XYZ file of C-alpha atoms in Angstrom:
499
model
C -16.462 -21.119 -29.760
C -14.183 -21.090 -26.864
C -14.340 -17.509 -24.977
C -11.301 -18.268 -23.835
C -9.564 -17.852 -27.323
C -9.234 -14.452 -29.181
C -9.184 -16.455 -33.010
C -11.800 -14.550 -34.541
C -10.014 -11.462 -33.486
C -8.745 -9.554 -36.676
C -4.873 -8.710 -36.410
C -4.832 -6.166 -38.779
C -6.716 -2.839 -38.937
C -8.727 -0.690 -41.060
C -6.994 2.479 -41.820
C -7.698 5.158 -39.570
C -9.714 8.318 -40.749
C -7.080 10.777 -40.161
C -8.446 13.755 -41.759
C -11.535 13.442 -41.561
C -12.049 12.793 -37.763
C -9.342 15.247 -37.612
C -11.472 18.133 -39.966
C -14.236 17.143 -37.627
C -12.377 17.925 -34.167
C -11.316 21.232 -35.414
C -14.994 22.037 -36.390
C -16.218 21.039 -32.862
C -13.191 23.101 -31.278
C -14.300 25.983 -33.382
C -17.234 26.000 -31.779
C -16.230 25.329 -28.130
C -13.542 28.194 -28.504
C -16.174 30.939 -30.035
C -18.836 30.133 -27.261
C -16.579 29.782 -24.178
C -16.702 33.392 -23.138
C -20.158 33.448 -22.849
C -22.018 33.960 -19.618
C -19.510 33.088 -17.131
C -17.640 30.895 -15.107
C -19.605 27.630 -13.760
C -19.385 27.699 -9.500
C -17.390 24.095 -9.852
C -14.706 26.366 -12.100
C -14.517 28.777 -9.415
C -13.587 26.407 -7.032
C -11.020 24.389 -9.128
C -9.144 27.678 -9.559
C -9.340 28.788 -6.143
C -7.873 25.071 -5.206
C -5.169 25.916 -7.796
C -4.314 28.546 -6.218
C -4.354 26.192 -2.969
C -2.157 23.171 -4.784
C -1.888 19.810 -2.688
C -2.094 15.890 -3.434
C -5.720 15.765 -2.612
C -8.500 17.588 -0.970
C -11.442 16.941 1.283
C -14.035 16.235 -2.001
C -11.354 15.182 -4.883
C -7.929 14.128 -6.061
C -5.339 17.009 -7.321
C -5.888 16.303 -10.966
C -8.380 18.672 -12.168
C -7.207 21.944 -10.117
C -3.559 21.287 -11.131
C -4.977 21.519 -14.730
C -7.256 24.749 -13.850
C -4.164 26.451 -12.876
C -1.859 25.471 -15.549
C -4.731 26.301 -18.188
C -4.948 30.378 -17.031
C -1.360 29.932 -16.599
C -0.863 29.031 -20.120
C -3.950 30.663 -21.948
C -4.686 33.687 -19.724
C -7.047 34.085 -16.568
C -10.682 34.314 -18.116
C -13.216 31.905 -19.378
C -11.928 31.385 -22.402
C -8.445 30.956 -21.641
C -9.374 28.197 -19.026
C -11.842 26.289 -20.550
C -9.200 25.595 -23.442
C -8.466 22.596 -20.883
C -11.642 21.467 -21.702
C -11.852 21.992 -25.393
C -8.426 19.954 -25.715
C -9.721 17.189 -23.752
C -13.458 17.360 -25.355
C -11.056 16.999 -28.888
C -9.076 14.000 -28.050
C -12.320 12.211 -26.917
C -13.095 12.429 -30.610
C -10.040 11.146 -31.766
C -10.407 8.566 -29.128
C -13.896 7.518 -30.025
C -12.569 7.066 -33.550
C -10.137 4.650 -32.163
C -12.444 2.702 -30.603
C -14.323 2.451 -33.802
C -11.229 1.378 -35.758
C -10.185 -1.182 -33.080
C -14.044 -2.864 -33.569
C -13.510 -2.786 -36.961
C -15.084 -0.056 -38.058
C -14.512 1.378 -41.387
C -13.324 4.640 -42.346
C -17.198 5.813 -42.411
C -18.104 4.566 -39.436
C -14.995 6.006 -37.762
C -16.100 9.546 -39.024
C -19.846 8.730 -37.857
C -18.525 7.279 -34.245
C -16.589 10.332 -33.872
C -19.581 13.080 -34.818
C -22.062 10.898 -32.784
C -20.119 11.078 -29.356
C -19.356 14.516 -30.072
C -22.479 15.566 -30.626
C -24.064 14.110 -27.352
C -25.654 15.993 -24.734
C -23.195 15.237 -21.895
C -19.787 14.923 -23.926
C -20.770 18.744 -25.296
C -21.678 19.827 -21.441
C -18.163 18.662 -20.537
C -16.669 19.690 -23.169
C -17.853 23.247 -22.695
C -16.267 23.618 -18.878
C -13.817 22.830 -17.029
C -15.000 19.707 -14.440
C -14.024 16.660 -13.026
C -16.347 14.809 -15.144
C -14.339 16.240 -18.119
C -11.474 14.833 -17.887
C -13.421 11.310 -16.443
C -14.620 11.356 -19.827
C -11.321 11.254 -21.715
C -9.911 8.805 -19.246
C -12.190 5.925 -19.537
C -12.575 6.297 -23.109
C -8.652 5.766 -22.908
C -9.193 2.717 -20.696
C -11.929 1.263 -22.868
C -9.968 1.562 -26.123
C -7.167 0.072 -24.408
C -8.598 -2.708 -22.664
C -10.559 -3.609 -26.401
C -6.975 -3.791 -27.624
C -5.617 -5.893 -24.905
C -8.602 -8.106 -25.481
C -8.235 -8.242 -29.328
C -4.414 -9.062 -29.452
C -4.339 -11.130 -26.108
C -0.638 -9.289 -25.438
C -0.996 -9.172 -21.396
C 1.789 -5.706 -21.909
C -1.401 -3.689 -22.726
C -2.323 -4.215 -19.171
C 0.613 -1.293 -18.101
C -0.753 1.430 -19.960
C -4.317 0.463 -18.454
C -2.714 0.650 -14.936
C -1.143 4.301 -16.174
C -4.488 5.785 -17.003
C -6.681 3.934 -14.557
C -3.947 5.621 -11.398
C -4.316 9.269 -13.825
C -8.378 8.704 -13.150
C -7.966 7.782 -9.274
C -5.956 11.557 -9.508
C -8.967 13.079 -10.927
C -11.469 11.105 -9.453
C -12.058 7.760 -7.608
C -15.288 6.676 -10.129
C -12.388 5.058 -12.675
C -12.709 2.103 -10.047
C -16.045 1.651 -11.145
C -15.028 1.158 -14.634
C -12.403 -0.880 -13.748
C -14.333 -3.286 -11.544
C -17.270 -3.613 -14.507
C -14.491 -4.522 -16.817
C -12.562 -7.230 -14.397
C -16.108 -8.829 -13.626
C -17.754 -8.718 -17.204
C -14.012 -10.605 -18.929
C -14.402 -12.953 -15.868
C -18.089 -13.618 -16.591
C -17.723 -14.061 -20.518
C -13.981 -13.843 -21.441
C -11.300 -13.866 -22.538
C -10.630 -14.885 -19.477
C -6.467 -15.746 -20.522
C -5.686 -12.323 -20.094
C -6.967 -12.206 -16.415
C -4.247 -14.621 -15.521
C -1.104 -12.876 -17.015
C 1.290 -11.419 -14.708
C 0.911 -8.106 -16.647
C -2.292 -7.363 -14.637
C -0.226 -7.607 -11.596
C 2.422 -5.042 -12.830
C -0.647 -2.769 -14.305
C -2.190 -2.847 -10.711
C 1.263 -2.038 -9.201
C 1.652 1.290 -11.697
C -1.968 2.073 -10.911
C -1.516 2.458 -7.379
C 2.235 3.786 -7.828
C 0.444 7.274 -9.599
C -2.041 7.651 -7.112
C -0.551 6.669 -4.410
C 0.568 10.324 -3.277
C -3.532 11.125 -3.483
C -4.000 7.970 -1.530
C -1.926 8.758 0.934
C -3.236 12.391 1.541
C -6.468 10.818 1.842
C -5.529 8.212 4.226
C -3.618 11.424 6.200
C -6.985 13.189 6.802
C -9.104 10.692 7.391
C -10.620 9.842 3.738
C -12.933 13.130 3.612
C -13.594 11.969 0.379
C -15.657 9.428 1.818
C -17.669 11.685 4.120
C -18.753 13.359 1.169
C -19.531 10.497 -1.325
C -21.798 9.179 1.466
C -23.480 13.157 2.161
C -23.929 12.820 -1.939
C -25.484 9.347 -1.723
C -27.497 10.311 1.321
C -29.138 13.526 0.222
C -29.385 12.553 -3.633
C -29.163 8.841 -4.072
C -33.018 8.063 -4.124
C -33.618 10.774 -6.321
C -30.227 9.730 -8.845
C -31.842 5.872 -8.516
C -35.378 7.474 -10.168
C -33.822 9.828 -12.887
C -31.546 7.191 -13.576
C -33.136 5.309 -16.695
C -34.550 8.409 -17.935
C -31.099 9.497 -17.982
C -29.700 6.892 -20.094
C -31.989 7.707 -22.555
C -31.269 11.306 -22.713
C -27.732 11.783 -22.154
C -26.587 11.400 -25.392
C -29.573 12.192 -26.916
C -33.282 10.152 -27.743
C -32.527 9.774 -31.155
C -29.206 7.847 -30.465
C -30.979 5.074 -28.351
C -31.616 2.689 -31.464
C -27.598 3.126 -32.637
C -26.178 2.233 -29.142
C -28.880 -0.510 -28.660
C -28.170 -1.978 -32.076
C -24.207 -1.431 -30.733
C -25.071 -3.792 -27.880
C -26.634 -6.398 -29.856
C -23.541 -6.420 -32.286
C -21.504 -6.986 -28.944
C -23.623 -9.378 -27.441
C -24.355 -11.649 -30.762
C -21.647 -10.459 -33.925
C -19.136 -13.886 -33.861
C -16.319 -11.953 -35.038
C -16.176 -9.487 -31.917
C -16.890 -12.289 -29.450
C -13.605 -11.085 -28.065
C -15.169 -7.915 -27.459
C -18.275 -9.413 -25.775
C -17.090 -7.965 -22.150
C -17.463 -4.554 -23.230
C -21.954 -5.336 -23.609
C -21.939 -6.969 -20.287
C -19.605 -4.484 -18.791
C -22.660 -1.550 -19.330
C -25.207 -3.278 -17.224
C -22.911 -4.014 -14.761
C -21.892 -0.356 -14.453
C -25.187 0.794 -14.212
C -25.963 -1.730 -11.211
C -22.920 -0.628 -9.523
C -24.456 2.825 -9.889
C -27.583 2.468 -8.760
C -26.584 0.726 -6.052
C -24.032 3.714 -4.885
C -26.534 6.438 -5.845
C -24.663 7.659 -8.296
C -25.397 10.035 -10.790
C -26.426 8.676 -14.098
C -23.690 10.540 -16.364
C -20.946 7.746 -14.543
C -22.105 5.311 -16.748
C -21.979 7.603 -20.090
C -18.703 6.376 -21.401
C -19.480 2.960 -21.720
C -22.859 3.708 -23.447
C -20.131 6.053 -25.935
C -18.428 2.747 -26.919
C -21.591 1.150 -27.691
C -22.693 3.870 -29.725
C -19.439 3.350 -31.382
C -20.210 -0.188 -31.845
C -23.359 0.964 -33.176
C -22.529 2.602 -35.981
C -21.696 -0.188 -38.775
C -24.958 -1.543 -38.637
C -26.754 1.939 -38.969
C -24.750 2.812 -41.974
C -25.598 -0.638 -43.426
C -29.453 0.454 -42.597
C -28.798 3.433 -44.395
C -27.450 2.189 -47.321
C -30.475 0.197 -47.917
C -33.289 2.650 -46.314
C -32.040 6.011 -47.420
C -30.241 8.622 -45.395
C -33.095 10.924 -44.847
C -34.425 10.017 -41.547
C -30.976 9.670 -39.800
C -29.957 13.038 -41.143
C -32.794 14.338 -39.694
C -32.338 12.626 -36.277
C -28.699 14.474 -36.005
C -29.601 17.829 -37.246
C -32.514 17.714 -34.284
C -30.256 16.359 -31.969
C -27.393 18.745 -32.577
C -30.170 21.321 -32.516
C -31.856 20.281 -29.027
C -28.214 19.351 -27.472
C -26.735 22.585 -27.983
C -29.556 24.594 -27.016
C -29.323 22.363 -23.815
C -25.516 22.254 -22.714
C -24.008 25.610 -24.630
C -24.076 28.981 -23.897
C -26.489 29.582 -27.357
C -29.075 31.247 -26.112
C -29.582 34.571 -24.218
C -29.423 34.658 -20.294
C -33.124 35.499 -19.573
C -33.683 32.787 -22.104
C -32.329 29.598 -20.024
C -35.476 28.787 -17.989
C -36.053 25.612 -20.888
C -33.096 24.334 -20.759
C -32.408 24.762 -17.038
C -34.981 22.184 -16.636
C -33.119 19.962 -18.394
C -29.535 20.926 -17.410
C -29.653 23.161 -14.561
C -25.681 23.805 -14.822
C -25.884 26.249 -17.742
C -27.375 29.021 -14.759
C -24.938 28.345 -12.547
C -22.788 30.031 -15.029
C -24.847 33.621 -14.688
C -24.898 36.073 -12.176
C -21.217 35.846 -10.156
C -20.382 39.117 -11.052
C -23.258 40.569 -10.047
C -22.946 38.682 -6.443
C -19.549 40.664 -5.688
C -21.673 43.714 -6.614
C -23.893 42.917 -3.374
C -21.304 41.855 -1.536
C -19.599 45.156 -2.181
C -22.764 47.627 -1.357
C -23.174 44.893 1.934
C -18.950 45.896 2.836
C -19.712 50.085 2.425
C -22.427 49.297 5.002
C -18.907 48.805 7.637
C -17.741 51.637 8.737
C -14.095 52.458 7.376
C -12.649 52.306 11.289
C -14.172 48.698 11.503
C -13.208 47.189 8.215
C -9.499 45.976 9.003
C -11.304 43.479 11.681
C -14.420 42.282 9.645
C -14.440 38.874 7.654
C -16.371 38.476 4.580
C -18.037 34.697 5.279
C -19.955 33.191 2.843
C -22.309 29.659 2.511
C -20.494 27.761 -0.025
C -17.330 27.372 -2.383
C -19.200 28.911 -5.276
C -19.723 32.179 -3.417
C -16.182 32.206 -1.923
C -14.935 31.449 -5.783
C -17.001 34.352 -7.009
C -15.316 36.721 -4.247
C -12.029 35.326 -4.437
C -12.588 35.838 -8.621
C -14.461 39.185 -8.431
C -13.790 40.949 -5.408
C -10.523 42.423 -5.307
C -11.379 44.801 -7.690
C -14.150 45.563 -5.409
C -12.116 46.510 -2.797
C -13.098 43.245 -0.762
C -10.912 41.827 1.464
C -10.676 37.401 0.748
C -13.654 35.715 2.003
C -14.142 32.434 4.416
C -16.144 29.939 3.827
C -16.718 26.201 5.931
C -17.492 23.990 2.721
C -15.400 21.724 1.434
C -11.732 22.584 1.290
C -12.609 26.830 1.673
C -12.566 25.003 5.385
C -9.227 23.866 5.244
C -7.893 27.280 4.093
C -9.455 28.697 7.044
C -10.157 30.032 9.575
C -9.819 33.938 10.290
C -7.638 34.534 13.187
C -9.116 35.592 16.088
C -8.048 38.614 16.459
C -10.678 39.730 13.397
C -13.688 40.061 15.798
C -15.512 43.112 14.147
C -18.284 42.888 11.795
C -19.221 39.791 9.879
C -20.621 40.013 6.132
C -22.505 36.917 5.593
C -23.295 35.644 2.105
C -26.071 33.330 2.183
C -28.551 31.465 -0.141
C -31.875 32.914 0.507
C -33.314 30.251 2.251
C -30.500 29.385 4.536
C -31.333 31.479 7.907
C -29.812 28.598 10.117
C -26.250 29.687 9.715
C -26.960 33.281 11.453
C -27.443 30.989 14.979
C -22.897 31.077 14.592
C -23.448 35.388 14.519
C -24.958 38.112 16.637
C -26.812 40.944 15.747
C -27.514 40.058 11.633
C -29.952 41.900 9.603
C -29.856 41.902 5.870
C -28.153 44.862 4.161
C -28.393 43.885 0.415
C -29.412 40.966 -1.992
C -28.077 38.821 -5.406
C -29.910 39.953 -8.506
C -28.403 38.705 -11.340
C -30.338 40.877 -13.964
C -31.629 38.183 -16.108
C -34.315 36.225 -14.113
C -32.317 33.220 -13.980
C -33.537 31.478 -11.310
C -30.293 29.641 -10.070
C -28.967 28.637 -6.396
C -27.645 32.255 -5.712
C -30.755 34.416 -7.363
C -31.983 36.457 -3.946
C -29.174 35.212 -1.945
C -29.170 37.484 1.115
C -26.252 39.932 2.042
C -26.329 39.866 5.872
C -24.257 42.157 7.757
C -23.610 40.814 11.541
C -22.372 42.289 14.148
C -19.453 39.540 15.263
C -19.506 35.800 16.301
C -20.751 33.735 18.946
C -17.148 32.766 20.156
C -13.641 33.601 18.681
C -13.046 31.838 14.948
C -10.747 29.362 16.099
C -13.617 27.502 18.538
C -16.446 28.497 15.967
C -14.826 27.058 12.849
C -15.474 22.930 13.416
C -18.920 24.171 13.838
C -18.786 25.817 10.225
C -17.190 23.068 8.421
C -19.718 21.085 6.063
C -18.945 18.697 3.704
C -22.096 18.956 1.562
C-alpha cells in the first residue's frame, strides 16, 4: 500500500468513554488531592514559587511557563502544598482524558479507552508528576496533546491540524525546550515512513510560524542573556549524561512500570505491522528515534515517556483480545502489583523514616522532607549574630532549594531573605555592599569549597530533619562567617553557578 495515502484510515470514530474515563479521573484526583499535603514541598516547588514571585519571559534554566502557573495556583487555591499542587492534579487529570483520546483516535473501543486511560495513570512517572508541581508535569500534558493531534492530522490528512500543533508545540518551548525533541522525532519518522502528503502542505508552514509567534517572547529573553539555558543543558549533560546513557534502558522498562512492558511492546507491533493504522506507522518509529536523540544529548530517560504512553495506548486492544481468550486473572494481578509498587514509589504513602526503599528508586520523594526543619537551623545559626550586627548580615545559602526553603519558612523565623548564586537566586542578587557584617552560610555538608568567598567561618548549627531521611540537605552545615573576601558586588560573578 502506498504510505503516501491515508485510505485505510477510518473517518468515523468510536464513541468516546465519557463517563467512565471521566469516573476514573475523579478517582485518581481523589487521591492526588487527599495525599498532597503530605511531607512537604519538593526543592524544584520552592523554586518555581520563588520565580513566581520573580515573574519574567524566561530565566537562566527554563521558560516562564511553569512559575507563571506556581503563582497563579497559590493565588487561586491558597499558599500551601495542597493548594499548589492542584496545578498538578488538573494537569495529571487531563492527561487521562487525553490518553483516552488517543485511544479513541487509534480506534480503540470504549474498553480499551477506559483501560488506556487507567494504564497511563497508573504509571510510575505520570503519578510522580502528577503528585508535584514540575516542569516535567506539564511536558507531560503537552506532548500527549501534540501526539493526539498529530495522529489526527495523520488520520484525516486535513493539513489545518498542523495550527493547533504549532499552538501547543510554542506552549511546550514556554515550559520547556525538550517539545523540540518530540517534534523533530515526529517530522523525521512521517518523512521516513509517511504520510509523507502532509509534510508538504502549507499548513506546516503557518503551524511553524504560530509556534515560534508564542515563544518568541521566551526566545527572545534567551537570546537577551546570552541563552543561559544552554550553559546549563550542557553542565546537565556534562556532569550526568554518562550516567543518564547507562540507566537509560533500565529506565524504559521501569517508568511506567515492569508489568506494562508486554502491553506497550505489543502497542508497537500493532503500529509497526496492523494494515489499518499504517497511517499511524510514524508514531512506532517516532519512539526509537526519540530515544536516540536522547541518548545522544544525555538526557534523562523520563523525556522519552510520552511516546512510550501512546504505545501503551496502542497496546491495549490486543491485551483485551488476550484476555478475552486467556482469562483476566493474571492481568488483574499485574495492575493491582503495579498500582501497589508505583504508589509506594512516587506518593507520599508511606511514613517519613520509611522512604529509604523507595528513595532508591525515586530519590525525589526525600527531597520533599526536612525544609522546615532547615529554617529551624538557620534560625538557631542567626541568634548566634549579635542583635547590633544583624541589620548588616546576609543569610547566603548553596542552592535554590535552600534559598526556597528560607524564602518559604523564614519570615516567621524572624530571618531576613536569603542570597543564593544558583540559577536565577543569582539574578535576584546580589546584597548591596553596604551589608558587610556577618555572613550565615547554608551549605550541603560536603561542600567546604564555598567558605574560600568568606573569612573567619566556623560552623554554628546543622540540618536534622528528624526522620533519617538521608536526602541532599540531611547534615547540611550552618556556618556563621565573619564577612566576605571583597564587597558583594565584585564577589557575586564568582558565586554564580549554573549547576
Amino acid at each position: 500500500m502506498d504510505p503516501e495515502r491515508d485510505d485505510d484510515a477510518p473517518h468515523e470514530l468510536p464513541r468516546f468513554a465519557t463517563v467512565p474515563v471521566a469516573s476514573l479521573a475523579v478517582g485518581f484526583a481523589a487521591v492526588l488531592t487527599a495525599l498532597s499535603g503530605r511531607y512537604g514541598y519538593h526543592r524544584d516547588e520552592l523554586y518555581f514559587l520563588a520565580a513566581g514571585d520573580h515573574l519574567a519571559w524566561g530565566y537562566v534554566d527554563q521558560p516562564p511557563l511553569t512559575p507563571l502557573v506556581a503563582r497563579a495556583a497559590t493565588a487561586l487555591f491558597g499558599d500551601s502544598t495542597v493548594g499548589l499542587r492542584v496545578a498538578a492534579t488538573l494537569a495529571f487529570v487531563a492527561v487521562v482524558f487525553v490518553v483516552a483520546l488517543l485511544a479513541r483516535e487509534l480506534g480503540a473501543d470504549r474498553g480499551a479507552q477506559v483501560l488506556a486511560a487507567g494504564l497511563a495513570g497508573l504509571g510510575a512517572q505520570p503519578l510522580a508528576v502528577g503528585h508535584m508541581v514540575s516542569t516535567a508535569t506539564f511536558d507531560l500534558l503537552v506532548w500527549l496533546v501534540i501526539c493526539w493531534l498529530v495522529l489526527r492530522l495523520l488520520r484525516t490528512g486535513d493539513g489545518r491540524w498542523w495550527l493547533p500543533v504549532g499552538l501547543c508545540v510554542g506552549v511546550g518551548l514556554l515550559n520547556k525546550y525538550l517539545v523540540a525533541l518530540l517534534v523533530v522525532a515526529l517530522l523525521a519518522a512521517v518523512f521516513a515512513v509517511g504520510p509523507r502528503r502532509v509534510l508538504r502542505s502549507p499548513w506546516l508552514l503557518a503551524g511553524a510560524a504560530v509556534a515560534l509567534a508564542v515563544a518568541a517572547p521566551n526566545l527572545w529573553w534567551q537570546a537577551g542573556h546570552d541563552w543561559p539555558q544552554w550553559t546549563v543543558a550542557k553542565g546537565i549533560s556534562s556532569d550526568d549524561g554518562t550516567e543518564n546513557r547507562i540507566l537509560f534502558v533500565p529506565q524504559q522498562l521501569i517508568y511506567l512500570s515492569p508489568l506494562f512492558v508486554p502491553v506497550w511492546v505489543a502497542g508497537w507491533l500493532r503500529l509497526w505491522r496492523d494494515p489499518a493504522l499504517r497511517w499511524a506507522r510514524a508514531t512506532a518509529v517516532a519512539y526509537p528515534l526519540l530515544c536516540g536523540l536522547v541518548l545522544g544529548l544525555g538526557g534523562k530517560g523520563y523525556y522519552a515517556v510520552p511516546l512510550l504512553i501512546v504505545l501503551l495506548v496502542a497496546g491495549c486492544e490486543p491485551v483485551l483480545a488476550w484476555t478475552r481468550r486467556h482469562g483476566r486473572t493474571w492481568p488483574v494481578v499485574a495492575v493491582v502489583l503495579s498500582a501497589a509498587i508505583n504508589a509506594m514509589v512516587t506518593l507520599p504513602v508511606l511514613p517519613q523514616s520509611a522512604l529509604a526503599v523507595p528513595m532508591a528508586l525515586n530519590k525525589e520523594q526525600g527531597e520533599q522532607v526536612g525544609w522546615p526543619a532547615l529554617a529551624d537551623a538557620a534560625s538557631e545559626g542567626w541568634s548566634e549574630i549579635p542583635a547590633r550586627e544583624q541589620e548588616r548580615a546576609v543569610i547566603f545559602t548553596q542552592n535554590y532549594g535552600e534559598a526556597g526553603a528560607l524564602d518559604r519558612y523564614g519570615a516567621a523565623r524572624g530571618l531576613p531573605k536569603p542570597y543564593s548564586g544558583h540559577m536565577s537566586y543569582a539574578d535576584w542578587g546580589p546584597p548591596p555592599d553596604s551589608a558587610d557584617g556577618p555572613v550565615l552560610l547554608v551549605r550541603q555538608e560536603d561542600a567546604r569549597d564555598i567558605e574560600r568567598y568568606f573569612t573567619g567561618c566556623r560552623q554554628v548549627a546543622h540540618v536534622d530533619n528528624g526522620h533519617g531521611v538521608e536526602n541532599e540537605e540531611q547534615d547540611a552545615a550552618i556556618v556563621l562567617c565573619s564577612g566576605t573576601t571583597q564587597p558583594w558586588s565584585g564577589l557575586w560573578p564568582s558565586l554564580r553557578h549554573y549547576y
